Amino acid sequence: MNPALDRYLATGAALAARLPGSGLPWVRDWRERARRRLGELGLPTHRHEAWKYTSLAALEKQNFEPLASPGTVNDVAAWQLPGGAHRLVLVDGHFVPGLSDLGRLPPRSVVKSFADALAQVPYLLENVLGEGEEPDALAALNAALATDGVFIDLGDGVVVEQPIHVLYLSTAAGSMSTSRSLMLVGAGASATVVEEHLGLTAEAYFVNVRSEVRLAREARFEHLRLQREGTKAQHLGALRVRQAAGSQLISQAVAMGALVSRQDIATHFAEPDCQARLNGLYVLGGRQHADHYTTIEHASPRGTSRELYHGILDGHSRGVFTGRVLVAPHAVGTDAAQANHNLLLSREAEVDTRPQLEIYADDVKCSHGATVGQIDENMLFYLRSRGVGLDLARNLLLHGFAREVLEKIGVASVRERLEQLLIERLPEHENLEGIL
Amino acid sequence: MSSLISIRNLTASVEGKEILKGLNLDIGPGEIHAIMGPNGSGKSTLSNVLAGRENYQVTGGEVLFEGRDLLALAPEERAREGIFLAFQYPVEIPGVSNVYLLKAAVNALRKHRGLPELDAMDFLTLVKQKMKSVEMNPEFLHRSVNEGFSGGEKKRNEILQMTLLEPKFAILDETDSGLDIDALKIVADGVNRLRNPERSMLVITHYQRLLDYIVPDYVHVLSGGRIVKSGGKELALELEERGYGWLETQPRAAAGRPA
Ligand SMILES: Nc1ncnc2c1ncn2[C@@H]1O[C@H](COP(=O)(O)OP(=O)(O)OP(=O)(O)O)[C@@H](O)[C@H]1O
Ligand SMILES: [Mg+2]
């Protein structure tokens, strides 16, 4: 047996009676099944194809513990979205109403913490949470230990204009924060959810966050994961979406923080005419490691998917990108395109990129492309030939490379914040002042 | 009268292949020189060497610009000293909007000349005025540099940059190719407006037509990496009629070489 696994299982069992929804038999059952499944599967290792390049050794070496209550955070003004938002704040895995501001939500919409939802409207969650098995070991770990999260349920046709901003703050060294969210978007409804992760400690901690999303017919949903964890953090994130006919998903994953981060993003086209756009940007340095594992299941006819991931890697950092595209035999008229481009700023930086296309249907369009290289010499020369100095020319190109992804973000305040964060990470970025 | 730029016995190679094989050219202030010559003869190589592209190795000779060693300067320093190359194939730069490039270029130049940076308003006013002069829609400011531009739009963008940067010495490498008749006139007008007694230009073209609009003082034929013939503007007409076959394109074999 694996002692780390036993430890996490024991923690889950010990907490079970105190975790949200523990008064409900089906929730207890859900967690128990998750523990059993985790016990069977074990934590993934390099021997698992999907975990070939990313190690969870830190989770085995260090005993991360859930906190019984949130650490102290006095205000979140610094992280508010300037354009306004419905804000939920989770500190160390616990919803903090005093820091949250849900504002005014349209009728027939429910937005609250996962714990409150289990206490107040459990029947809305039961069908989705209670059904089936957790798909993998980390999902099971998440289910076994989730202390809170977010619940969103939008009725048919409900349009939430402002983004729903979920701020996850980690305050304590050695802490383990586990959050489970469920987002149900009704037919023709539309919303944007920004999940932003920040570390308020420079020490190691562990975040495991998972969002399950259901899009009804013609729903439109934009999801942003802004991973800005502390420099020693371990971050495991997951987004799993199930799409009904004609629905649209936009997923934007931005990774700038954490020592080790993994983002699992998967969508399933359960009905015809679905669309998905998966965009991502990782900007890494030092010894950072970021792994993005994406899966698009074209399980129905006429689905369209577009995927664009860019990486900028400096120092000894390492990026991993996997783009799985599965096209089922009857998914005719599928149109899938994928691209992953990486710029390496140092000799020691490294990227592993792998498209994985499994196509079982005829009459489909599938393309993919991946590049790993240095800043383009021709572009650099062009800028320099106009009198632009080498350092500024490089920064303009790096900024432009990142912007190709960032400009796809619909929420202006988020886009601008990320652009600013990106600029601050560029070497000698003062030279961009007055130009951008 | 002393030359603005003086190229002496220049030899250069790309990827170990010698392209320029002893090229001599003197251009005085205010002069317009045209270079014509067969495909692959080294015209763009010359342009790139003058602009400072690093994968072109200068293996011999020298280039003096205002009496100074041009080849010792980095590409951006050359640009700031007043060299401008309108590229034959302008590169597309996704994500970098035209306005960023223009602002960075104008500011770098002003700084070099000891002038204060333009504020955002003054800059925009200036750029929009210049765009108008080359009949470019202001929306191009916010598009990525050359990305998705048509061939003609790319060339016009080069001229816009030149108009803004007001170089002392401009090289136009086939700026006329890909232009429709109206665009050709717009570009030529832009170039002619810049003509003054100090500013010199090197116009590379395959077509005499351009030289009806931008009338050169001298025409040279570049072939096999050397200037093989020079003349006045009539030479262009003669070339149009007779092609390049009648010109000596290679140095004669040394006497005594076995048959
Ligand atoms: N980067 C390179 N690598 C290899 N060969 C090159 C490179 N650049 C130029 N050459 C070669 O050098 C020679 C001269 O090319 P250059 O572009 O200077 O010709 P040109 O006179 O401008 O031709 P054109 O009229 O077609 O534009 C050609 O044979 C070309 O293939
Ligand atoms: Mg050429």
XYZ file of C-alpha atoms and ligand atoms in Angstrom:
727
model
C 0.000 0.000 0.000
C 1.000 3.569 -0.498
C 1.324 5.449 2.817
C 0.438 8.812 1.264
C -2.689 7.372 -0.272
C -3.652 5.798 3.038
C -3.158 9.140 4.709
C -5.452 10.978 2.306
C -8.036 8.210 2.572
C -7.868 8.335 6.350
C -8.268 12.103 6.315
C -11.305 11.717 4.081
C -12.851 9.094 6.330
C -12.156 11.123 9.467
C -13.681 14.257 7.956
C -16.648 12.560 6.326
C -19.049 13.374 9.115
C -18.119 17.071 9.039
C -17.973 17.701 5.296
C -20.886 19.531 3.678
C -23.935 17.412 2.968
C -22.880 14.729 5.417
C -26.438 14.648 6.736
C -27.637 13.366 3.352
C -27.338 9.647 2.704
C -26.617 10.093 -0.999
C -23.802 12.552 -0.291
C -22.271 10.182 2.261
C -22.583 7.429 -0.287
C -20.988 9.601 -2.979
C -17.983 10.323 -0.795
C -17.653 6.736 0.319
C -17.682 5.498 -3.255
C -15.058 8.112 -4.072
C -12.773 6.888 -1.282
C -13.214 3.331 -2.433
C -12.430 4.307 -6.004
C -9.362 6.271 -4.957
C -8.197 3.247 -2.966
C -8.579 1.056 -6.049
C -6.950 3.433 -8.520
C -4.185 4.863 -6.356
C -2.527 8.198 -7.112
C -1.341 8.422 -10.713
C 2.346 7.843 -11.428
C 4.614 8.141 -14.452
C 3.416 4.727 -15.507
C 0.041 6.237 -16.399
C 0.156 7.516 -19.973
C -1.704 10.698 -18.972
C 0.849 11.402 -16.239
C 3.992 10.597 -18.143
C 5.586 14.017 -17.637
C 4.135 15.235 -14.358
C 4.995 13.967 -10.929
C 2.783 14.066 -7.867
C 5.720 13.120 -5.658
C 5.264 16.284 -3.588
C 1.834 15.053 -2.478
C 3.434 11.878 -1.231
C 6.414 13.505 0.440
C 4.577 16.197 2.311
C 1.492 15.650 4.403
C -0.863 18.408 3.312
C -3.775 18.859 5.720
C -7.176 20.457 5.295
C -7.854 23.450 7.522
C -10.923 23.341 9.753
C -11.618 27.010 9.125
C -10.422 29.701 6.721
C -7.302 31.744 7.435
C -7.659 35.474 8.013
C -8.112 37.641 4.962
C -9.222 41.188 5.666
C -10.299 42.335 2.282
C -10.137 41.364 -1.348
C -10.243 44.828 -2.887
C -6.949 44.231 -4.675
C -8.424 41.366 -6.680
C -11.844 42.739 -7.504
C -12.670 42.851 -11.173
C -12.901 46.537 -12.123
C -15.867 46.129 -14.431
C -17.992 44.561 -11.679
C -18.731 40.912 -10.961
C -20.732 38.522 -8.805
C -18.037 37.520 -6.361
C -17.599 34.382 -4.285
C -14.495 34.058 -2.142
C -13.126 30.797 -0.824
C -10.264 30.947 1.633
C -8.385 27.704 2.255
C -11.298 25.756 0.818
C -14.017 27.509 2.835
C -16.584 29.941 1.505
C -16.321 33.310 3.273
C -19.608 35.228 2.971
C -18.116 38.407 4.448
C -15.652 38.723 1.561
C -18.144 37.697 -1.084
C -20.562 39.957 -2.885
C -23.090 38.237 -5.068
C -24.741 41.469 -6.087
C -27.933 41.321 -8.026
C -28.565 38.150 -9.966
C -31.296 37.657 -12.545
C -34.446 35.711 -11.566
C -34.309 31.915 -11.890
C -30.617 31.819 -11.133
C -28.961 30.174 -8.162
C -25.389 31.086 -7.299
C -24.086 30.023 -3.903
C -21.470 28.009 -2.155
C -21.440 24.268 -2.672
C -22.004 23.711 1.061
C -24.986 26.070 1.148
C -26.422 24.399 -1.930
C -26.165 20.957 -0.337
C -27.864 22.355 2.769
C -30.601 24.325 0.990
C -31.265 22.834 -2.447
C -29.708 19.341 -2.395
C -32.249 18.018 -4.905
C -30.693 20.269 -7.556
C -27.335 18.532 -7.147
C -28.289 14.948 -6.503
C -28.810 13.817 -10.079
C -25.481 15.117 -11.268
C -23.228 14.443 -8.294
C -24.801 11.175 -7.345
C -24.643 9.654 -10.803
C -21.844 7.328 -11.916
C -18.321 7.020 -10.670
C -15.723 9.745 -10.386
C -13.750 9.552 -13.653
C -10.243 9.313 -12.227
C -8.203 9.142 -9.044
C -7.859 12.885 -8.592
C -11.572 13.429 -9.128
C -12.139 10.774 -6.482
C -9.633 12.447 -4.151
C -11.470 15.692 -4.756
C -14.889 14.179 -3.997
C -13.593 12.491 -0.863
C -12.165 15.696 0.578
C -14.081 18.653 -0.883
C -14.827 21.127 1.880
C -16.715 23.550 -0.323
C -16.958 25.041 -3.785
C -19.516 26.809 -5.903
C -22.938 25.859 -7.134
C -24.504 27.605 -10.104
C -27.867 26.782 -11.622
C -29.218 29.000 -14.366
C -32.757 28.500 -15.633
C -33.557 28.347 -19.344
C -32.783 31.581 -21.147
C -31.165 33.233 -18.123
C -28.392 35.609 -19.111
C -25.914 36.629 -16.431
C -24.293 39.739 -17.839
C -21.464 40.247 -15.378
C -18.888 37.553 -14.802
C -19.169 35.289 -11.780
C -15.796 35.707 -10.138
C -14.700 32.881 -7.869
C -11.627 33.832 -5.916
C -9.694 31.007 -4.270
C -7.152 32.180 -1.724
C -4.658 29.994 0.063
C -3.169 31.453 3.230
C -1.402 28.658 5.044
C 1.771 26.627 4.600
C 1.102 22.894 4.397
C -2.614 23.341 3.773
C -4.757 21.262 1.471
C -7.745 23.039 -0.075
C -10.218 20.903 -1.944
C -13.133 22.475 -3.767
C -15.874 20.948 -5.849
C -18.112 23.059 -8.028
C -21.150 22.271 -10.063
C -22.417 24.578 -12.794
C -25.701 23.874 -14.560
C -26.511 26.165 -17.457
C -30.064 26.012 -18.786
C -31.215 25.972 -22.407
C -30.195 29.168 -24.151
C -28.737 30.542 -20.938
C -25.398 32.281 -20.858
C -22.740 33.055 -18.271
C -19.053 33.610 -17.705
C -17.282 32.130 -14.713
C -13.811 33.287 -13.721
C -12.060 30.938 -11.314
C -8.985 32.735 -10.046
C -6.425 31.123 -7.744
C -4.026 33.086 -5.587
C -1.496 32.175 -2.953
C -0.974 34.440 0.033
C 1.867 32.330 1.356
C 5.246 31.690 -0.209
C 5.359 28.212 1.365
C 4.143 24.961 -0.126
C 0.428 24.138 -0.092
C -1.885 21.980 -2.157
C -4.985 23.002 -4.072
C -7.327 20.487 -5.674
C -10.201 22.129 -7.483
C -12.739 20.592 -9.785
C -15.681 22.011 -11.716
C -18.366 19.903 -13.319
C -20.420 21.716 -15.940
C -23.613 20.800 -17.766
C -24.656 22.885 -20.738
C -28.241 22.456 -21.917
C -29.293 23.095 -25.517
C -27.943 26.309 -27.037
C -26.340 27.371 -23.771
C -23.283 29.592 -23.934
C -20.640 29.291 -21.253
C -17.228 30.853 -20.854
C -14.933 29.463 -18.203
C -11.639 31.001 -17.150
C -9.127 29.381 -14.903
C -6.511 31.895 -13.800
C -3.867 29.972 -11.959
C -1.720 32.451 -10.033
C -0.790 30.264 -7.088
C 2.188 30.885 -4.827
C 5.609 29.877 -6.099
C 5.794 26.633 -4.112
C 2.200 25.526 -4.537
C 0.925 22.272 -5.976
C -2.194 22.931 -8.027
C -4.495 20.332 -9.509
C -7.372 21.773 -11.478
C -10.100 20.148 -13.499
C -12.951 21.280 -15.668
C -15.286 18.683 -17.072
C -18.114 19.714 -19.352
C -21.012 17.885 -20.908
C -22.638 19.702 -23.807
C -26.147 19.371 -25.221
C -27.146 20.269 -28.783
C -25.953 23.578 -30.148
C -24.238 24.638 -26.940
C -21.052 26.668 -26.902
C -18.150 26.339 -24.526
C -15.210 28.694 -24.264
C -12.489 27.605 -21.888
C -9.501 29.821 -21.138
C -6.763 28.430 -18.962
C -3.980 30.732 -17.880
C -1.153 29.366 -15.748
C 1.411 31.726 -14.289
C 1.915 30.469 -10.761
C 2.553 27.303 -8.736
C 5.600 25.089 -8.684
C 3.684 22.172 -10.144
C 0.317 22.604 -11.785
C -1.894 20.332 -13.756
C -5.041 21.345 -15.564
C -7.401 18.688 -16.849
C -9.930 20.135 -19.236
C -12.428 17.880 -20.923
C -15.616 18.395 -22.841
C -18.039 15.873 -24.220
C -20.322 16.640 -27.162
C -23.309 14.571 -26.117
C -25.539 15.964 -28.872
C -25.098 17.419 -32.369
C -23.858 20.880 -33.347
C -21.799 21.652 -30.261
C -18.950 24.132 -30.296
C -15.941 24.336 -28.035
C -13.006 26.702 -27.966
C -10.186 25.792 -25.647
C -7.546 28.463 -25.232
C -4.606 28.475 -22.921
C -1.491 30.369 -21.992
C 1.277 29.297 -19.667
C 4.081 31.630 -18.681
C 6.693 29.848 -16.629
C 10.128 30.451 -15.178
C 12.455 29.115 -12.508
C 11.644 25.489 -11.832
C 7.939 25.781 -12.549
C 6.118 22.914 -14.173
C 2.711 23.228 -15.829
C 0.801 20.415 -17.494
C -2.349 20.964 -19.531
C -4.241 17.853 -20.434
C -7.188 18.541 -22.708
C -9.793 16.192 -24.103
C -12.501 16.962 -26.614
C -14.908 14.142 -27.272
C -16.734 14.580 -30.528
C -19.382 12.014 -29.664
C -22.099 13.528 -31.900
C -22.375 14.854 -35.444
C -21.297 18.278 -36.644
C -19.320 19.357 -33.627
C -16.735 22.119 -34.002
C -13.716 22.482 -31.765
C -10.851 24.947 -31.811
C -7.917 24.767 -29.523
C -5.067 27.246 -29.141
C -2.428 26.980 -26.431
C 0.675 29.147 -26.189
C 3.566 28.709 -23.795
C 6.436 31.019 -22.826
C 9.132 29.217 -20.856
C 12.172 30.643 -19.173
C 14.705 29.325 -16.643
C 14.488 25.604 -15.987
C 10.728 25.506 -16.406
C 8.823 22.767 -18.107
C 5.554 22.820 -19.999
C 3.451 19.866 -21.009
C 0.532 19.975 -23.409
C -1.674 17.110 -24.445
C -4.493 17.644 -26.896
C -6.746 14.643 -27.116
C -9.444 14.728 -29.747
C -11.730 11.737 -29.982
C -14.136 11.443 -32.884
C -16.785 8.742 -32.511
C -17.810 6.651 -35.533
C -21.127 8.446 -36.001
C -19.745 11.958 -35.381
C -19.863 12.911 -39.053
C -19.187 16.492 -40.051
C -16.776 16.973 -37.165
C -14.473 19.951 -37.564
C -11.568 20.027 -35.135
C -8.422 22.131 -35.187
C -5.713 22.304 -32.593
C -2.491 24.260 -32.196
C 0.131 24.461 -29.473
C 3.034 26.879 -29.838
C 5.877 27.364 -27.415
C 8.668 29.886 -27.080
C 11.696 28.836 -25.106
C 13.647 31.724 -23.624
C 16.423 29.645 -22.118
C 18.385 26.556 -23.030
C 17.223 24.754 -19.927
C 13.506 25.234 -20.468
C 11.652 22.261 -21.875
C 8.331 21.428 -23.516
C 6.551 18.195 -24.243
C 3.658 18.621 -26.610
C 1.552 15.835 -27.953
C -1.551 15.832 -30.062
C -3.577 12.651 -29.637
C -6.170 12.287 -32.333
C -8.387 9.245 -32.367
C -10.707 9.427 -35.316
C -13.230 6.702 -35.958
C -15.497 8.592 -38.366
C -15.230 9.444 -42.046
C -16.103 12.861 -43.400
C -14.349 14.819 -40.690
C -11.885 17.701 -40.693
C -9.167 17.405 -38.083
C -5.941 19.353 -37.986
C -3.222 19.898 -35.468
C 0.068 21.704 -35.255
C 2.700 22.142 -32.616
C 5.889 24.167 -32.474
C 8.634 24.569 -29.909
C 11.297 27.128 -30.619
C 12.925 30.458 -30.043
C 11.695 33.910 -30.893
C 11.411 34.199 -34.674
C 14.555 35.789 -36.124
C 12.736 37.293 -39.090
C 10.242 39.068 -36.874
C 13.011 40.263 -34.608
C 14.973 41.627 -37.549
C 11.928 43.368 -38.965
C 11.355 45.263 -35.717
C 15.030 46.089 -35.287
C 15.249 47.332 -38.865
C 12.734 49.988 -37.781
C 15.027 51.217 -35.030
C 13.464 49.208 -32.214
C 16.151 47.970 -29.805
C 16.704 44.257 -29.278
C 15.204 44.031 -25.777
C 12.119 45.989 -26.690
C 11.702 44.019 -29.911
C 11.803 40.780 -27.927
C 9.269 42.051 -25.434
C 6.942 43.223 -28.171
C 7.094 39.774 -29.740
C 6.547 37.953 -26.442
C 3.674 40.233 -25.593
C 2.199 39.694 -29.049
C 2.585 35.945 -28.775
C 0.722 35.895 -25.466
C -1.838 38.378 -26.717
C -2.876 36.024 -29.489
C -4.420 33.938 -26.723
C -5.372 36.674 -24.276
C -7.292 38.669 -26.868
C -9.780 35.810 -27.040
C -10.862 36.456 -23.463
C -14.273 38.079 -23.516
C -14.139 39.853 -20.137
C -12.207 43.085 -20.677
C -11.199 43.509 -17.032
C -9.727 40.009 -16.917
C -7.974 40.442 -20.225
C -6.382 43.684 -19.095
C -5.360 42.247 -15.727
C -3.693 39.292 -17.390
C -1.963 41.478 -19.922
C -0.562 43.560 -17.072
C 0.556 40.448 -15.170
C 2.182 39.130 -18.284
C 4.036 42.369 -18.894
C 5.346 42.360 -15.331
C 6.879 38.962 -15.964
C 8.803 40.067 -19.040
C 12.474 40.955 -18.599
C 13.105 44.723 -18.521
C 9.439 45.303 -19.123
C 9.744 49.047 -18.354
C 10.656 49.451 -22.007
C 7.048 48.712 -22.959
C 5.804 51.754 -21.079
C 4.321 54.351 -23.346
C 3.986 51.860 -26.177
C 1.222 49.483 -25.148
C 30.603 65.822 -53.953
C 31.021 63.152 -51.271
C 28.761 60.105 -51.174
C 26.024 59.513 -48.642
C 26.684 55.824 -48.943
C 29.675 54.196 -50.459
C 29.899 50.465 -51.083
C 33.348 49.159 -51.881
C 34.194 45.733 -53.180
C 31.490 44.163 -51.044
C 31.362 40.383 -50.857
C 28.750 38.520 -48.828
C 27.462 35.013 -48.464
C 24.391 33.248 -47.172
C 24.677 29.808 -45.648
C 28.189 29.487 -46.964
C 27.176 30.414 -50.523
C 28.778 33.519 -51.938
C 26.128 35.844 -53.356
C 27.724 39.272 -53.577
C 31.026 39.046 -55.380
C 32.690 42.431 -55.223
C 30.027 45.073 -55.486
C 30.803 48.760 -55.876
C 28.246 51.542 -55.643
C 28.324 55.190 -54.634
C 25.176 57.141 -53.943
C 25.314 60.852 -53.385
C 22.894 62.906 -51.270
C 19.517 63.420 -52.950
C 20.197 60.843 -55.666
C 17.896 58.077 -56.711
C 19.543 54.952 -58.022
C 17.634 52.065 -59.513
C 18.890 48.512 -59.512
C 17.557 45.966 -61.943
C 18.757 42.469 -62.594
C 17.780 38.846 -63.010
C 16.104 36.809 -60.286
C 18.581 35.489 -57.804
C 21.306 37.941 -58.772
C 21.697 39.282 -55.237
C 19.495 42.400 -55.089
C 17.691 41.440 -51.898
C 20.927 40.143 -50.458
C 22.414 43.599 -50.912
C 19.353 45.172 -49.241
C 19.562 42.831 -46.288
C 23.288 43.285 -45.864
C 22.826 47.052 -45.782
C 20.004 46.760 -43.254
C 22.081 44.416 -41.086
C 20.395 41.026 -41.231
C 22.626 38.731 -39.255
C 22.415 35.532 -41.290
C 24.063 37.312 -44.218
C 27.832 37.226 -43.672
C 29.900 40.020 -45.060
C 33.130 38.351 -46.150
C 34.932 41.357 -47.575
C 34.791 45.000 -48.579
C 33.258 47.921 -46.744
C 30.251 50.177 -46.600
C 30.588 53.770 -45.489
C 27.486 55.713 -44.543
C 28.155 59.400 -44.032
C 31.784 58.383 -43.825
C 31.211 55.903 -40.987
C 31.544 52.130 -41.017
C 27.949 50.999 -41.462
C 28.695 47.304 -41.126
C 29.841 47.757 -37.525
C 26.359 48.859 -36.457
C 23.477 46.729 -35.189
C 20.329 46.794 -37.349
C 18.497 49.131 -34.952
C 21.465 51.519 -34.890
C 21.495 51.648 -38.672
C 17.785 52.441 -38.681
C 18.310 55.212 -36.151
C 21.113 56.629 -38.273
C 18.651 56.863 -41.129
C 18.720 53.621 -43.117
C 15.349 52.211 -44.104
C 14.573 49.037 -46.010
C 11.124 48.495 -47.501
C 11.162 44.718 -47.633
C 10.399 42.653 -50.699
C 8.525 40.241 -48.439
C 7.419 42.030 -45.251
C 7.041 39.547 -42.413
C 3.735 38.989 -40.627
C 3.866 39.464 -36.872
C 0.753 38.038 -35.215
C -0.271 39.677 -31.945
C 1.876 42.808 -32.371
C -0.374 45.577 -33.517
C 0.844 48.021 -36.124
C 0.427 50.940 -33.765
C 2.836 49.391 -31.234
C 5.489 48.931 -33.880
C 5.056 52.453 -35.203
C 5.154 53.989 -31.747
C 8.214 51.990 -30.721
C 9.984 52.934 -33.950
C 9.131 56.626 -33.842
C 10.074 56.903 -30.165
C 13.372 55.092 -30.660
C 14.235 57.435 -33.465
C 13.262 60.577 -31.584
C 15.232 59.463 -28.576
C 18.262 58.908 -30.776
C 17.881 62.410 -32.178
C 17.562 63.897 -28.703
C 13.884 64.746 -29.126
C 11.217 64.081 -26.478
C 8.851 61.156 -27.048
C 5.559 62.091 -28.663
C 2.557 61.863 -26.375
C -0.256 59.536 -27.370
C -2.386 62.274 -28.926
C 0.363 63.853 -31.003
C 1.497 60.452 -32.132
C -1.969 59.435 -33.310
C -2.470 62.710 -35.115
C 0.831 62.263 -36.902
C 0.210 58.630 -37.832
C -3.284 59.272 -39.081
C -2.078 62.110 -41.243
C 0.623 59.897 -42.746
C -1.843 57.061 -43.259
C -4.065 59.415 -45.142
C -1.191 60.353 -47.412
C -0.755 56.724 -48.472
C -4.525 56.157 -48.456
C -4.476 53.560 -45.719
C -7.533 53.015 -43.568
C -6.834 53.890 -39.900
C -8.227 50.476 -38.911
C -4.883 49.036 -40.016
C -3.349 50.623 -36.921
C -4.986 48.049 -34.707
C -4.357 45.047 -36.867
C -1.335 42.874 -36.264
C 1.685 43.888 -38.314
C 1.118 42.670 -41.882
C -0.973 39.740 -40.687
C -3.531 38.847 -43.302
C -2.653 41.980 -45.306
C -2.914 41.599 -49.069
C 0.329 41.867 -51.010
C -0.411 45.479 -51.894
C -1.422 46.378 -48.350
C 1.854 45.058 -47.040
C 3.787 47.233 -49.470
C 1.735 50.262 -48.544
C 2.448 49.558 -44.894
C 6.165 49.648 -45.682
C 5.773 53.033 -47.307
C 3.767 54.261 -44.331
C 6.632 53.320 -42.046
C 9.110 55.024 -44.303
C 7.001 58.172 -44.398
C 6.900 58.235 -40.594
C 10.574 57.517 -40.065
C 11.842 59.939 -42.732
C 15.098 58.078 -43.395
C 18.192 59.574 -45.007
C 18.651 56.541 -47.189
C 15.768 54.299 -48.230
C 15.995 51.003 -50.052
C 12.802 49.965 -51.816
C 13.072 46.275 -52.632
C 10.467 45.553 -55.300
C 7.963 47.763 -53.576
C 6.086 47.900 -56.873
C 5.455 44.186 -57.156
C 1.966 43.211 -56.101
C 0.611 46.732 -56.442
C -2.355 47.574 -58.625
C -2.051 50.614 -60.886
C -3.702 53.002 -58.427
C -1.642 51.725 -55.521
C 1.515 52.092 -57.576
C 0.744 55.775 -58.067
C -0.019 56.243 -54.374
C 3.237 54.610 -53.390
C 5.223 56.532 -55.981
C 3.641 59.797 -54.839
C 4.584 58.917 -51.269
C 8.144 58.299 -52.330
C 8.336 61.450 -54.436
C 7.033 63.578 -51.579
C 9.983 62.378 -49.544
C 12.470 63.331 -52.220
C 14.732 66.125 -51.150
C 18.313 67.216 -51.730
C 19.603 65.225 -48.747
C 17.572 62.047 -48.973
C 18.816 59.267 -51.227
C 17.101 56.135 -52.427
C 17.923 52.791 -53.903
C 14.986 51.462 -55.885
C 15.053 47.786 -56.797
C 12.603 46.784 -59.470
C 12.004 44.463 -62.369
C 9.779 46.911 -64.193
C 10.615 50.077 -65.998
C 7.026 51.210 -65.309
C 7.878 52.191 -61.716
C 10.690 54.351 -63.014
C 8.186 56.417 -64.973
C 6.820 57.511 -61.619
C 9.992 57.517 -59.560
C 12.506 58.863 -61.996
C 16.012 57.694 -61.141
C 19.259 59.542 -61.646
C 21.117 56.300 -62.360
C 20.211 52.771 -63.318
C 22.443 49.784 -62.534
C 22.284 46.169 -63.514
C 23.153 43.700 -60.792
C 24.030 40.296 -62.103
C 25.954 37.432 -60.562
C 26.613 39.455 -57.446
C 28.206 42.464 -59.157
C 27.136 45.632 -60.882
C 27.745 44.768 -64.524
C 26.385 47.900 -66.141
C 25.424 51.394 -65.101
C 23.748 54.180 -66.999
C 21.125 56.861 -66.942
C 17.387 56.320 -66.849
C 17.424 55.301 -70.535
C 19.179 52.099 -69.515
C 15.941 50.875 -67.958
C 14.166 51.273 -71.279
C 16.895 49.432 -73.072
C 16.728 46.585 -70.569
C 12.969 46.425 -70.957
C 13.484 45.898 -74.656
C 16.522 43.699 -74.756
C 16.481 41.778 -71.466
C 19.714 40.905 -69.702
C 21.157 38.374 -72.148
C 23.332 40.899 -74.012
C 25.131 41.947 -70.853
C 28.251 40.340 -69.611
C 26.925 38.542 -66.540
C 29.958 36.585 -65.417
C 33.575 37.562 -65.152
C 35.502 36.209 -68.125
C 37.391 32.975 -67.561
C 41.019 33.684 -66.860
C 43.263 33.486 -69.897
C 45.118 30.260 -70.309
C 42.412 28.159 -68.696
C 42.409 24.769 -70.439
C 39.538 24.338 -72.859
N 18.586 32.547 -46.539
C 19.063 32.019 -47.688
N 19.465 30.740 -47.723
C 19.946 30.208 -48.849
N 20.059 30.871 -49.998
C 19.676 32.149 -50.031
C 19.153 32.797 -48.876
N 18.834 34.054 -49.201
C 19.171 34.194 -50.495
N 19.670 33.059 -50.996
C 20.101 32.826 -52.373
O 20.875 33.900 -52.770
C 20.658 34.205 -54.132
C 20.329 35.683 -54.267
O 19.057 35.916 -53.695
P 18.405 37.353 -53.640
O 17.188 37.223 -52.836
O 19.408 38.323 -53.223
O 18.041 37.573 -55.171
P 17.266 38.773 -55.844
O 18.209 39.381 -56.816
O 16.675 39.652 -54.854
O 16.141 37.984 -56.658
P 14.617 38.379 -56.992
O 14.653 39.276 -58.171
O 13.971 37.083 -57.330
O 14.039 39.012 -55.790
C 19.564 33.275 -54.592
O 20.148 32.214 -55.301
C 18.940 32.802 -53.330
O 18.422 31.508 -53.469
Mg 14.774 40.080 -54.266
